[in-house]
């Protein structure tokens, strides 16, 4: 049965109330339960009966990124990946200064945690419209990037995503209204999951 190869909506790594009060249960009900779920549903429709039916998510993203006629496939596959990565980029009781190897690399490559935080928020704030801010490993060094809409560093050779912050308005509107800066500050102060970044760093080495 080909249906067995369909993608499922990944579970959140915490309860839908796990990030309260910084991100409400309402937001996760919509953002995970409706938005992320819609990308999964659309992706399954698009790959059904196609030559991508048994491919991994990363394989689909790479193939679709290389073919302008497959923009719809790319957008849905990349958004499934990006959102799953974003959920893991946060944790209950997260936030604050990093520890471990990521802390050392942030000091080495940005000069200080405060300098990193300023640049990361600038990337998120400077992304016009919808998109993502990323902390990535590129050529052995940390870098901050931003991508519009569904774009993702997964498609870039030699780049390993370590963390992401969703700056699509639906990520924060119910909790912060139009104040993206307040949401970004809360993401770094109260939510960011440095354990996940350290794990991605370890997996990349």
mmCIF file of C-alpha atoms in Angstrom:
data_model
loop_
_atom_site.group_PDB
_atom_site.id
_atom_site.type_symbol
_atom_site.label_atom_id
_atom_site.label_comp_id
_atom_site.label_asym_id
_atom_site.label_seq_id
_atom_site.Cartn_x
_atom_site.Cartn_y
_atom_site.Cartn_z
ATOM 1 C CA UNK A 1 0.000 0.000 0.000
ATOM 2 C CA UNK A 2 1.520 3.306 -1.086
ATOM 3 C CA UNK A 3 -0.563 5.070 1.551
ATOM 4 C CA UNK A 4 1.858 3.742 4.175
ATOM 5 C CA UNK A 5 4.537 6.017 2.760
ATOM 6 C CA UNK A 6 2.471 9.148 3.371
ATOM 7 C CA UNK A 7 3.907 11.656 5.814
ATOM 8 C CA UNK A 8 2.308 12.133 9.222
ATOM 9 C CA UNK A 9 2.099 15.333 11.228
ATOM 10 C CA UNK A 10 5.027 15.003 13.667
ATOM 11 C CA UNK A 11 4.114 15.169 17.346
ATOM 12 C CA UNK A 12 5.192 18.250 19.249
ATOM 13 C CA UNK A 13 8.106 17.475 21.601
ATOM 14 C CA UNK A 14 5.998 18.927 24.467
ATOM 15 C CA UNK A 15 2.312 19.374 25.224
ATOM 16 C CA UNK A 16 0.395 22.122 23.458
ATOM 17 C CA UNK A 17 0.438 24.028 26.746
ATOM 18 C CA UNK A 18 4.168 23.343 27.249
ATOM 19 C CA UNK A 19 5.385 26.798 26.187
ATOM 20 C CA UNK A 20 2.838 28.838 28.141
ATOM 21 C CA UNK A 21 2.911 31.783 28.874
ATOM 22 C CA UNK A 22 5.401 32.646 26.115
ATOM 23 C CA UNK A 23 3.493 30.822 23.376
ATOM 24 C CA UNK A 24 -0.109 29.981 24.181
ATOM 25 C CA UNK A 25 -1.930 26.710 23.747
ATOM 26 C CA UNK A 26 -4.196 28.603 21.308
ATOM 27 C CA UNK A 27 -1.227 29.441 19.109
ATOM 28 C CA UNK A 28 0.001 25.844 19.045
ATOM 29 C CA UNK A 29 -3.526 24.563 18.356
ATOM 30 C CA UNK A 30 -3.564 26.718 15.232
ATOM 31 C CA UNK A 31 0.094 26.690 14.282
ATOM 32 C CA UNK A 32 0.750 22.970 14.762
ATOM 33 C CA UNK A 33 -2.769 21.601 14.543
ATOM 34 C CA UNK A 34 -3.888 23.616 11.512
ATOM 35 C CA UNK A 35 -0.970 25.260 9.640
ATOM 36 C CA UNK A 36 1.643 22.496 9.982
ATOM 37 C CA UNK A 37 -1.033 19.866 9.460
ATOM 38 C CA UNK A 38 -2.200 21.551 6.234
ATOM 39 C CA UNK A 39 1.331 21.409 4.811
ATOM 40 C CA UNK A 40 1.482 17.673 5.599
ATOM 41 C CA UNK A 41 -1.939 17.059 3.997
ATOM 42 C CA UNK A 42 -1.024 19.066 0.879
ATOM 43 C CA UNK A 43 2.338 17.331 0.577
ATOM 44 C CA UNK A 44 0.698 13.896 0.703
ATOM 45 C CA UNK A 45 -1.735 14.908 -2.060
ATOM 46 C CA UNK A 46 1.101 16.222 -4.221
ATOM 47 C CA UNK A 47 3.296 13.111 -3.941
ATOM 48 C CA UNK A 48 0.460 10.572 -4.249
ATOM 49 C CA UNK A 49 1.116 8.543 -7.413
ATOM 50 C CA UNK A 50 4.208 10.608 -8.289
ATOM 51 C CA UNK A 51 7.863 9.595 -8.536
ATOM 52 C CA UNK A 52 8.370 11.225 -5.106
ATOM 53 C CA UNK A 53 5.960 8.834 -3.406
ATOM 54 C CA UNK A 54 8.642 6.859 -1.540
ATOM 55 C CA UNK A 55 11.239 9.626 -1.183
ATOM 56 C CA UNK A 56 12.390 11.107 2.119
ATOM 57 C CA UNK A 57 11.346 14.648 2.995
ATOM 58 C CA UNK A 58 14.876 15.931 2.338
ATOM 59 C CA UNK A 59 14.992 14.205 -1.060
ATOM 60 C CA UNK A 60 11.684 15.808 -2.035
ATOM 61 C CA UNK A 61 12.892 19.256 -0.922
ATOM 62 C CA UNK A 62 16.119 18.934 -2.934
ATOM 63 C CA UNK A 63 14.374 17.675 -6.065
ATOM 64 C CA UNK A 64 11.651 20.323 -5.922
ATOM 65 C CA UNK A 65 14.104 23.164 -5.198
ATOM 66 C CA UNK A 66 15.879 22.374 -8.466
ATOM 67 C CA UNK A 67 12.687 22.509 -10.553
ATOM 68 C CA UNK A 68 10.745 25.808 -10.797
ATOM 69 C CA UNK A 69 7.654 23.921 -11.983
ATOM 70 C CA UNK A 70 7.517 22.185 -8.600
ATOM 71 C CA UNK A 71 7.210 25.313 -6.447
ATOM 72 C CA UNK A 72 4.032 24.038 -4.780
ATOM 73 C CA UNK A 73 5.714 20.755 -3.879
ATOM 74 C CA UNK A 74 8.756 22.611 -2.568
ATOM 75 C CA UNK A 75 6.719 25.026 -0.444
ATOM 76 C CA UNK A 76 4.738 22.283 1.277
ATOM 77 C CA UNK A 77 7.665 19.877 1.790
ATOM 78 C CA UNK A 78 9.986 22.613 3.054
ATOM 79 C CA UNK A 79 7.331 23.966 5.410
ATOM 80 C CA UNK A 80 6.792 20.489 6.879
ATOM 81 C CA UNK A 81 10.554 20.285 7.526
ATOM 82 C CA UNK A 82 10.949 23.873 8.750
ATOM 83 C CA UNK A 83 8.084 23.621 11.237
ATOM 84 C CA UNK A 84 9.283 20.322 12.698
ATOM 85 C CA UNK A 85 12.735 21.859 13.149
ATOM 86 C CA UNK A 86 11.191 24.954 14.758
ATOM 87 C CA UNK A 87 9.226 22.962 17.354
ATOM 88 C CA UNK A 88 12.482 21.330 18.456
ATOM 89 C CA UNK A 89 14.263 24.695 18.509
ATOM 90 C CA UNK A 90 12.147 25.547 21.571
ATOM 91 C CA UNK A 91 11.561 23.800 24.880
ATOM 92 C CA UNK A 92 9.667 24.409 28.115
ATOM 93 C CA UNK A 93 11.985 26.315 30.444
ATOM 94 C CA UNK A 94 14.314 27.160 27.577
ATOM 95 C CA UNK A 95 15.971 30.429 26.713
ATOM 96 C CA UNK A 96 18.866 32.390 28.122
ATOM 97 C CA UNK A 97 22.537 32.039 27.425
ATOM 98 C CA UNK A 98 23.777 28.817 25.848
ATOM 99 C CA UNK A 99 26.090 26.275 27.437
ATOM 100 C CA UNK A 100 28.365 23.633 25.952
ATOM 101 C CA UNK A 101 30.076 23.767 22.588
ATOM 102 C CA UNK A 102 27.517 26.104 20.997
ATOM 103 C CA UNK A 103 28.330 28.705 23.680
ATOM 104 C CA UNK A 104 32.036 28.508 22.827
ATOM 105 C CA UNK A 105 31.352 28.849 19.096
ATOM 106 C CA UNK A 106 28.984 31.788 19.621
ATOM 107 C CA UNK A 107 31.708 33.610 21.560
ATOM 108 C CA UNK A 108 34.286 32.700 18.919
ATOM 109 C CA UNK A 109 32.225 33.590 15.836
ATOM 110 C CA UNK A 110 30.090 36.509 17.067
ATOM 111 C CA UNK A 111 32.277 37.917 19.826
ATOM 112 C CA UNK A 112 29.653 37.454 22.551
ATOM 113 C CA UNK A 113 26.195 36.058 23.199
ATOM 114 C CA UNK A 114 24.772 39.598 23.234
ATOM 115 C CA UNK A 115 26.230 40.281 19.794
ATOM 116 C CA UNK A 116 24.731 37.019 18.542
ATOM 117 C CA UNK A 117 21.301 37.895 20.013
ATOM 118 C CA UNK A 118 21.360 41.338 18.384
ATOM 119 C CA UNK A 119 22.232 39.875 14.968
ATOM 120 C CA UNK A 120 19.727 37.010 15.269
ATOM 121 C CA UNK A 121 16.897 39.412 16.116
ATOM 122 C CA UNK A 122 18.035 41.707 13.300
ATOM 123 C CA UNK A 123 17.740 38.783 10.868
ATOM 124 C CA UNK A 124 14.244 37.957 12.089
ATOM 125 C CA UNK A 125 13.171 41.591 12.148
ATOM 126 C CA UNK A 126 14.711 42.307 8.776
ATOM 127 C CA UNK A 127 12.875 39.455 7.042
ATOM 128 C CA UNK A 128 10.149 41.398 5.226
ATOM 129 C CA UNK A 129 6.832 39.557 5.258
ATOM 130 C CA UNK A 130 6.991 35.884 6.167
ATOM 131 C CA UNK A 131 10.019 33.718 6.752
ATOM 132 C CA UNK A 132 12.594 32.300 9.127
ATOM 133 C CA UNK A 133 15.758 33.276 11.013
ATOM 134 C CA UNK A 134 18.407 30.551 11.277
ATOM 135 C CA UNK A 135 21.581 29.764 13.158
ATOM 136 C CA UNK A 136 23.634 27.536 10.872
ATOM 137 C CA UNK A 137 27.057 25.929 10.658
ATOM 138 C CA UNK A 138 28.785 26.853 7.409
ATOM 139 C CA UNK A 139 32.363 25.948 6.542
ATOM 140 C CA UNK A 140 33.052 25.171 10.197
ATOM 141 C CA UNK A 141 31.792 28.528 11.467
ATOM 142 C CA UNK A 142 28.475 29.704 12.864
ATOM 143 C CA UNK A 143 26.426 32.065 10.723
ATOM 144 C CA UNK A 144 23.020 33.733 10.943
ATOM 145 C CA UNK A 145 20.818 33.639 7.873
ATOM 146 C CA UNK A 146 17.233 34.479 7.044
ATOM 147 C CA UNK A 147 14.982 32.908 4.435
ATOM 148 C CA UNK A 148 11.678 34.110 2.954
ATOM 149 C CA UNK A 149 8.475 32.083 2.980
ATOM 150 C CA UNK A 150 9.308 28.345 2.775
ATOM 151 C CA UNK A 151 12.968 28.722 1.788
ATOM 152 C CA UNK A 152 15.318 26.646 3.908
ATOM 153 C CA UNK A 153 19.083 26.195 4.371
ATOM 154 C CA UNK A 154 18.501 22.443 3.925
ATOM 155 C CA UNK A 155 18.954 23.066 0.186
ATOM 156 C CA UNK A 156 22.371 24.716 0.588
ATOM 157 C CA UNK A 157 25.443 22.536 0.201
ATOM 158 C CA UNK A 158 27.775 22.572 3.187
ATOM 159 C CA UNK A 159 25.249 24.280 5.479
ATOM 160 C CA UNK A 160 23.881 22.596 8.624
ATOM 161 C CA UNK A 161 20.863 24.221 10.323
ATOM 162 C CA UNK A 162 21.278 24.346 14.117
ATOM 163 C CA UNK A 163 18.224 26.389 15.204
ATOM 164 C CA UNK A 164 15.375 28.298 13.635
ATOM 165 C CA UNK A 165 12.887 30.965 14.661
ATOM 166 C CA UNK A 166 9.639 31.198 12.705
ATOM 167 C CA UNK A 167 8.759 34.820 11.899
ATOM 168 C CA UNK A 168 5.600 34.123 9.933
ATOM 169 C CA UNK A 169 2.927 36.269 11.596
ATOM 170 C CA UNK A 170 0.829 33.247 12.589
ATOM 171 C CA UNK A 171 3.728 32.110 14.827
ATOM 172 C CA UNK A 172 3.181 35.022 17.203
ATOM 173 C CA UNK A 173 0.104 37.086 16.347
ATOM 174 C CA UNK A 174 -2.284 35.628 18.942
ATOM 175 C CA UNK A 175 0.275 36.177 21.719
ATOM 176 C CA UNK A 176 2.171 39.287 20.625
ATOM 177 C CA UNK A 177 -0.134 40.814 17.967
ATOM 178 C CA UNK A 178 2.021 42.728 15.492
ATOM 179 C CA UNK A 179 5.058 42.994 17.798
ATOM 180 C CA UNK A 180 7.587 40.715 16.194
ATOM 181 C CA UNK A 181 10.362 42.247 18.378
ATOM 182 C CA UNK A 182 8.617 41.179 21.620
ATOM 183 C CA UNK A 183 8.157 37.665 20.269
ATOM 184 C CA UNK A 184 11.815 37.431 19.174
ATOM 185 C CA UNK A 185 13.022 38.649 22.581
ATOM 186 C CA UNK A 186 10.834 36.060 24.298
ATOM 187 C CA UNK A 187 12.074 33.334 21.935
ATOM 188 C CA UNK A 188 15.672 33.973 23.033
ATOM 189 C CA UNK A 189 14.941 34.713 26.696
ATOM 190 C CA UNK A 190 12.385 31.983 27.430
ATOM 191 C CA UNK A 191 12.119 29.383 24.668
ATOM 192 C CA UNK A 192 15.269 28.651 22.660
ATOM 193 C CA UNK A 193 16.499 25.069 23.036
ATOM 194 C CA UNK A 194 20.305 25.133 23.180
ATOM 195 C CA UNK A 195 20.390 21.362 23.801
ATOM 196 C CA UNK A 196 18.926 20.895 20.313
ATOM 197 C CA UNK A 197 21.551 23.217 18.797
ATOM 198 C CA UNK A 198 24.324 21.319 20.586
ATOM 199 C CA UNK A 199 22.909 18.009 19.352
ATOM 200 C CA UNK A 200 22.805 19.267 15.742
ATOM 201 C CA UNK A 201 26.361 20.524 16.138
ATOM 202 C CA UNK A 202 27.500 17.124 17.442
ATOM 203 C CA UNK A 203 25.694 15.311 14.597
ATOM 204 C CA UNK A 204 27.436 17.533 12.045
ATOM 205 C CA UNK A 205 30.959 16.871 13.283
#
